[in-house]
mmCIF file of C-alpha atoms in Angstrom:
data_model
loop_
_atom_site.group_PDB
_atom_site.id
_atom_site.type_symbol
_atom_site.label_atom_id
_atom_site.label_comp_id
_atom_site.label_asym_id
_atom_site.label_seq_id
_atom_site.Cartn_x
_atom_site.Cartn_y
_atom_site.Cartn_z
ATOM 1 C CA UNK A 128 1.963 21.813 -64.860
ATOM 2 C CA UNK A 129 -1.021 23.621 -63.214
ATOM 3 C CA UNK A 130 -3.835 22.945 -61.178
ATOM 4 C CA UNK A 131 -7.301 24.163 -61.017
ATOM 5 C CA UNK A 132 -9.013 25.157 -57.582
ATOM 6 C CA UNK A 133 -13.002 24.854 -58.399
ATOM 7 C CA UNK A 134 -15.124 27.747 -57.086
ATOM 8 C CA UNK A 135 -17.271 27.862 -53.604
ATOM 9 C CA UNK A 136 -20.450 27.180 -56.357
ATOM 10 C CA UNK A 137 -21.731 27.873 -59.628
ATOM 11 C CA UNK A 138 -23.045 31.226 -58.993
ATOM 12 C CA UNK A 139 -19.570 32.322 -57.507
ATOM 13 C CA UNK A 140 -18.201 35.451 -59.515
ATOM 14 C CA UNK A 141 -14.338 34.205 -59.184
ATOM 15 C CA UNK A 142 -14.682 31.457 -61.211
ATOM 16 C CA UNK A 143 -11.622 28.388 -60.545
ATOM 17 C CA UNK A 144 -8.303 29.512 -60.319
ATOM 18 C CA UNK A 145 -5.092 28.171 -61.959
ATOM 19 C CA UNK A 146 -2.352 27.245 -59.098
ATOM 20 C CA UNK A 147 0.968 25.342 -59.642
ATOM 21 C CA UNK A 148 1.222 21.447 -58.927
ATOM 22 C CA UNK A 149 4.185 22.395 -57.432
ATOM 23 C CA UNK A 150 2.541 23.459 -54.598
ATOM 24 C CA UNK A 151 -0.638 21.901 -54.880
ATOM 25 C CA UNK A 152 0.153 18.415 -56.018
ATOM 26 C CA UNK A 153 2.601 16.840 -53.716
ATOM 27 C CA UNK A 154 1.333 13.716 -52.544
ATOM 28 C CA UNK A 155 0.389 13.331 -48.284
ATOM 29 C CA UNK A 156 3.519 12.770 -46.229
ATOM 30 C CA UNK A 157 0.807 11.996 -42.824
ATOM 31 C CA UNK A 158 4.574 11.927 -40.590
ATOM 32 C CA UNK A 159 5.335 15.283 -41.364
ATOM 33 C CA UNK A 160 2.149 16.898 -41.230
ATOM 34 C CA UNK A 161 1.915 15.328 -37.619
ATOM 35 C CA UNK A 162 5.086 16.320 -36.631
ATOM 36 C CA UNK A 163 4.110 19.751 -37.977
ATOM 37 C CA UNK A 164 0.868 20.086 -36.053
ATOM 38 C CA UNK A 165 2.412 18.628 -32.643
ATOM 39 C CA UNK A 166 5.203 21.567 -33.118
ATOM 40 C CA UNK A 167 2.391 24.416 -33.703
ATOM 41 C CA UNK A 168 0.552 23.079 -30.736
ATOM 42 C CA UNK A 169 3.407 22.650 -28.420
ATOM 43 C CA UNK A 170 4.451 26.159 -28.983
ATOM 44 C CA UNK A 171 1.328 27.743 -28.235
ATOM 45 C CA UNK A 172 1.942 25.710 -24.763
ATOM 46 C CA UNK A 173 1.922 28.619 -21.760
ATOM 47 C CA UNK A 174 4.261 26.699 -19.815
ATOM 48 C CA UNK A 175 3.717 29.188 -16.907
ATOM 49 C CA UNK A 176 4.030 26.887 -14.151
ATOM 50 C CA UNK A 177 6.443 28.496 -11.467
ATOM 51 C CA UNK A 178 6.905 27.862 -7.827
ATOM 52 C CA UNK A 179 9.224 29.868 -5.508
ATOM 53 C CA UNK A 180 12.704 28.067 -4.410
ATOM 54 C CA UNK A 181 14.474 29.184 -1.015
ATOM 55 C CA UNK A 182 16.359 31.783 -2.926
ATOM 56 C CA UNK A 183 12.684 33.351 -4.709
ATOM 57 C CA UNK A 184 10.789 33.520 -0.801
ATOM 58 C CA UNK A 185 11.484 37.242 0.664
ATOM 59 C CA UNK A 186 13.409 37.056 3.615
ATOM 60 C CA UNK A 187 15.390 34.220 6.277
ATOM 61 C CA UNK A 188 18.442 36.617 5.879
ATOM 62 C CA UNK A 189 19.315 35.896 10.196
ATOM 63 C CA UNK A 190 19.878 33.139 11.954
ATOM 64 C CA UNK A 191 16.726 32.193 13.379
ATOM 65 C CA UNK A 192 18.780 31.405 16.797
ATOM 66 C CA UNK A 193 22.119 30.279 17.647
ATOM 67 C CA UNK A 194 23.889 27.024 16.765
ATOM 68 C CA UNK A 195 24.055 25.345 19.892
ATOM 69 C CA UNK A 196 22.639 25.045 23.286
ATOM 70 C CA UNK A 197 19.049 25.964 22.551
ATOM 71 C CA UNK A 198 18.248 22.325 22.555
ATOM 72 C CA UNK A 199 16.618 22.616 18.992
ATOM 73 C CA UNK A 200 17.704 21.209 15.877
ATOM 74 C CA UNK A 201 20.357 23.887 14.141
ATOM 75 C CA UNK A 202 19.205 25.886 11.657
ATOM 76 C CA UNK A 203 20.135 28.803 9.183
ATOM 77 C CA UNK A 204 17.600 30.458 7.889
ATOM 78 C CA UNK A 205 13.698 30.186 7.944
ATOM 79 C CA UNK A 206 13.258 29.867 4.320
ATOM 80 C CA UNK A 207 14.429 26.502 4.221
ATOM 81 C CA UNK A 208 12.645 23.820 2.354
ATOM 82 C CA UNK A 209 11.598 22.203 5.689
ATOM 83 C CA UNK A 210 10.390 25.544 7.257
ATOM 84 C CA UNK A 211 6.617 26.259 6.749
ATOM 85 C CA UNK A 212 7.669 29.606 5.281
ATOM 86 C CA UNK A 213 10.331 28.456 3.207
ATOM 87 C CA UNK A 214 11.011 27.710 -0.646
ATOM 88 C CA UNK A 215 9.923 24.707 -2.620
ATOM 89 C CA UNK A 216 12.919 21.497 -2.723
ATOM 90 C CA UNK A 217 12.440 21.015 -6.473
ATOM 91 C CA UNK A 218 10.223 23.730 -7.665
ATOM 92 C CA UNK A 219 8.355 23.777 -10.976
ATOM 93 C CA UNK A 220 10.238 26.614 -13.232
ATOM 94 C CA UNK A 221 8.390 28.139 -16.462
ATOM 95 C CA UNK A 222 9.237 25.965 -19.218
ATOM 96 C CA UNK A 223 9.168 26.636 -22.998
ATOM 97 C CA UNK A 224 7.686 23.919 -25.000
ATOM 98 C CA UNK A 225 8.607 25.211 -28.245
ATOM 99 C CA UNK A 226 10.008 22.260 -30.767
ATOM 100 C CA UNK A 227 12.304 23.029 -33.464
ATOM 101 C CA UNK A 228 11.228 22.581 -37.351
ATOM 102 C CA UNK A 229 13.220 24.126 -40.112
ATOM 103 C CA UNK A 230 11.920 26.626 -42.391
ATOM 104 C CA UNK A 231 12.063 24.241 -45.748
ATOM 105 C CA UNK A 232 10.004 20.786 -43.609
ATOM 106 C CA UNK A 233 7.387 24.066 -42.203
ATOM 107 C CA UNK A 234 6.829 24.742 -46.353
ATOM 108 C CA UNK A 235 6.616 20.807 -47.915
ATOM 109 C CA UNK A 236 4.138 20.085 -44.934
ATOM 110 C CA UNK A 237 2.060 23.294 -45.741
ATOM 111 C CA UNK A 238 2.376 22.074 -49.329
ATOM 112 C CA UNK A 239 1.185 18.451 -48.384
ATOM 113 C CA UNK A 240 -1.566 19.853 -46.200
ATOM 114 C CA UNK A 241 -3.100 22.016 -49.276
ATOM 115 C CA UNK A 242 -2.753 19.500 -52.232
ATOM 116 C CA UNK A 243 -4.709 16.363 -49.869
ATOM 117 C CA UNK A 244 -7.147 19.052 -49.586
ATOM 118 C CA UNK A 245 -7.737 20.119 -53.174
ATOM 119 C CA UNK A 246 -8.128 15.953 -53.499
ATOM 120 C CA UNK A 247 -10.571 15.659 -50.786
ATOM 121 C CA UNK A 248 -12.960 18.602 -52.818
ATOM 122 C CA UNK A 249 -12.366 20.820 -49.246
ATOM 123 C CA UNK A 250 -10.175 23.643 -51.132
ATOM 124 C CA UNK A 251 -12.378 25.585 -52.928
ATOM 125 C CA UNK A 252 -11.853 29.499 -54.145
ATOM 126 C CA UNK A 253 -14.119 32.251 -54.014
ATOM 127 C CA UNK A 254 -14.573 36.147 -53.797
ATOM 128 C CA UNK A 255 -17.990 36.376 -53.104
ATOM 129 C CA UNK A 256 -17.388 34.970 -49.487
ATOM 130 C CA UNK A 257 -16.494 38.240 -48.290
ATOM 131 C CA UNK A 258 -19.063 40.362 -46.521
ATOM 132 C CA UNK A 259 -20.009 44.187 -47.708
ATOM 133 C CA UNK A 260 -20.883 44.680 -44.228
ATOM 134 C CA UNK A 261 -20.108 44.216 -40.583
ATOM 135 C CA UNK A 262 -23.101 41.849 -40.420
ATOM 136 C CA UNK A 263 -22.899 38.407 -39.146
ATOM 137 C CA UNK A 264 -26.349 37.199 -40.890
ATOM 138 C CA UNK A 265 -24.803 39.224 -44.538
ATOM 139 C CA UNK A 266 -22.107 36.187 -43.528
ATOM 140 C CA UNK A 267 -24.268 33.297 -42.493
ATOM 141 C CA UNK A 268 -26.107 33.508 -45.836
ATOM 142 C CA UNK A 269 -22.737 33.414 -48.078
ATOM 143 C CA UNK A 270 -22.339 30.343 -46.761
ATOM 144 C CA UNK A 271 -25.089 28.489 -45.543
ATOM 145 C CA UNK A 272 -25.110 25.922 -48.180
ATOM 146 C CA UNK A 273 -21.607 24.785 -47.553
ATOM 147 C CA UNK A 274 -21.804 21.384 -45.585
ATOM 148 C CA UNK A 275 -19.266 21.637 -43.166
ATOM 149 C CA UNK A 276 -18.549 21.751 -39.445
ATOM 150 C CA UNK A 277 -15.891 24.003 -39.389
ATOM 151 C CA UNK A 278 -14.971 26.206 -42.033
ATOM 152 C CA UNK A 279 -11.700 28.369 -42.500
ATOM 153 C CA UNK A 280 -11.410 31.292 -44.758
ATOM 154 C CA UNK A 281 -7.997 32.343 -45.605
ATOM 155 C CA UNK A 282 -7.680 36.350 -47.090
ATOM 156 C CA UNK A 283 -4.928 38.056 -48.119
ATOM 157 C CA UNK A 284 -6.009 40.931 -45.137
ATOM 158 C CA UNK A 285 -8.753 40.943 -42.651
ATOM 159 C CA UNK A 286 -10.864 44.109 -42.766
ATOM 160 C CA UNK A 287 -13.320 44.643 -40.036
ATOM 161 C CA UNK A 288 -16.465 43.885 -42.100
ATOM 162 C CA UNK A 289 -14.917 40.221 -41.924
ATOM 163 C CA UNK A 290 -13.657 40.304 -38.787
ATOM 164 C CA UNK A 291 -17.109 41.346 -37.291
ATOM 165 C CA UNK A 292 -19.626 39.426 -39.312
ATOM 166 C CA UNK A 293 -17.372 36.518 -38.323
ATOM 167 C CA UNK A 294 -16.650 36.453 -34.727
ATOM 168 C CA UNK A 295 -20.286 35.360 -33.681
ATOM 169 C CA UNK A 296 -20.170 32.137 -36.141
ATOM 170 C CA UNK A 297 -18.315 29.377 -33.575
ATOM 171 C CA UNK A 298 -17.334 27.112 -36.617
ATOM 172 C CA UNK A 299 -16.261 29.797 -38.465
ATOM 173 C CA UNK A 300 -12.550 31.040 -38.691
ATOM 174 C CA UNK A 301 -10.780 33.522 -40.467
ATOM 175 C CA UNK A 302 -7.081 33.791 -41.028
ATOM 176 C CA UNK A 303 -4.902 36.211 -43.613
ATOM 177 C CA UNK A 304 -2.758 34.065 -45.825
ATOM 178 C CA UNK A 305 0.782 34.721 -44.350
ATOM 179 C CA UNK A 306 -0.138 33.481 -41.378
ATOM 180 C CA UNK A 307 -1.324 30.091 -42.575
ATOM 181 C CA UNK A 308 -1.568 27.841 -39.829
ATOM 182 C CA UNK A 309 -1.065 23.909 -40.375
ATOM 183 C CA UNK A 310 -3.951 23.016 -36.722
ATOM 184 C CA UNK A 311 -6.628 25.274 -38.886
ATOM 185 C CA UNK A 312 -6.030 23.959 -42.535
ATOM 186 C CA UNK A 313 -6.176 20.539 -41.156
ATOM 187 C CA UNK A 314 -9.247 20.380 -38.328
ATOM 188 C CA UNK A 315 -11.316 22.626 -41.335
ATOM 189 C CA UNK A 316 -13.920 20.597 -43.359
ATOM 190 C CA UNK A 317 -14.164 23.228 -45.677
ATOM 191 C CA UNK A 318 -11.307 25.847 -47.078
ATOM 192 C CA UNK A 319 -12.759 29.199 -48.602
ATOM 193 C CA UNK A 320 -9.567 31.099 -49.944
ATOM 194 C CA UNK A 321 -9.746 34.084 -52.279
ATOM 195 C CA UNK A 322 -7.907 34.328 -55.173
ATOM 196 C CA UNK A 323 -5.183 36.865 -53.892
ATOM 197 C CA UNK A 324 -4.734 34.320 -50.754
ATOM 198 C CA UNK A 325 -3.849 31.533 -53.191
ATOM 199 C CA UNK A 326 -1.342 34.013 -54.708
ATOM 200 C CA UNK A 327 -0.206 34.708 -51.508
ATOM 201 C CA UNK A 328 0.284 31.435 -50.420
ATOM 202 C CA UNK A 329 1.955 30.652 -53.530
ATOM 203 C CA UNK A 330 4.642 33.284 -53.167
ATOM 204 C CA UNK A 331 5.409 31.913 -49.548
ATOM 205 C CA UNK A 332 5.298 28.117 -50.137
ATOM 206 C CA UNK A 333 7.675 28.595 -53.708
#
């Protein structure tokens, strides 16, 4: 069984394209897309946080005087939690916030993700997006009748003539088809893929 993918508009040289149901009619499964999207946005998570603990702070190798008969409470070093100077009790450490997901859930959610799309009319093909030059108004009037907020186009590479004319346009994004990302496809009001992207995505999500 096949699919079709309409075209950006009528005027749009590519025409629809034929894609498998396979890949573009699976039904919505909304629990794994979310657990999909909370795993891509955990792992882009920093997790940087870092304090120093006594054994981190530079120094307190001595004594800082003897044990007894200074009439001072004993201590052995000056990097001690309750020394100014000192390390942090129960430091923060640099954590990684990465979630596991295996490879085949990563491909039925991508799957699940493009075929609610094709049903909501917000996958559409076309060729004609691309610019001939580096020009970000060439870009603005390719698609200035598409009604969306935020539009992703998904190519099978990203030549600079795309990747200038689009880096001005805040709701526009632009991502090569291998690197298909589940935040993008689903925060996107409007997909523009070309057909060698669909092929590509194909390939990957078989």
């Amino acid at each position: 069984m096949s699919l079709q993918i309409p075209a950006l508009n009528e005027q749009d040289s590519s025409g629809s394209v034929e894609v498998t149901e396979a890949i573009f009619g699976q039904s919505f499964n909304e629990t794994l897309v979310h657990q999909l999207v909370v795993r891509h946005l955990a792992g882009a998570r920093a997790g940087t946080k870092a304090q120093k603990t006594r054994s981190d702070v530079s120094g307190g190798g001595a004594k800082p005087w003897r044990q007894k008969g200074t009439g001072r409470a004993r201590s052995g070093t000056t990097r001690s939690p309750v020394w100014r100077t000192g390390g942090v009790a129960f430091a923060a450490r640099p954590r990684n916030y990465e979630q596991k997901l295996n490879k085949k859930m990563f491909r039925v959610g991508v799957r699940s993700i493009l075929s609610e799309l094709l049903r909501q009319n917000r996958l559409v093909v076309s060729n004609d997006i691309l610019p001939t030059s580096p020009k970000t108004k060439e870009l603005n009037a390719r698609i200035k009748d598409i009604d969306a907020k935020r539009v992703l186009i998904v190519v099978e590479s990203v030549d600079a003539n795309l990747a200038l004319a689009s880096r001005n346009i805040p709701y526009v994004e632009v991502i090569e088809a291998v690197n298909l990302s589940p935040v993008l496809l689903v925060s996107a009001d409007k997909v523009i893929a070309t057909p060698g992207a669909l092929k590509q995505i194909e390939e990957r999500l078989a």
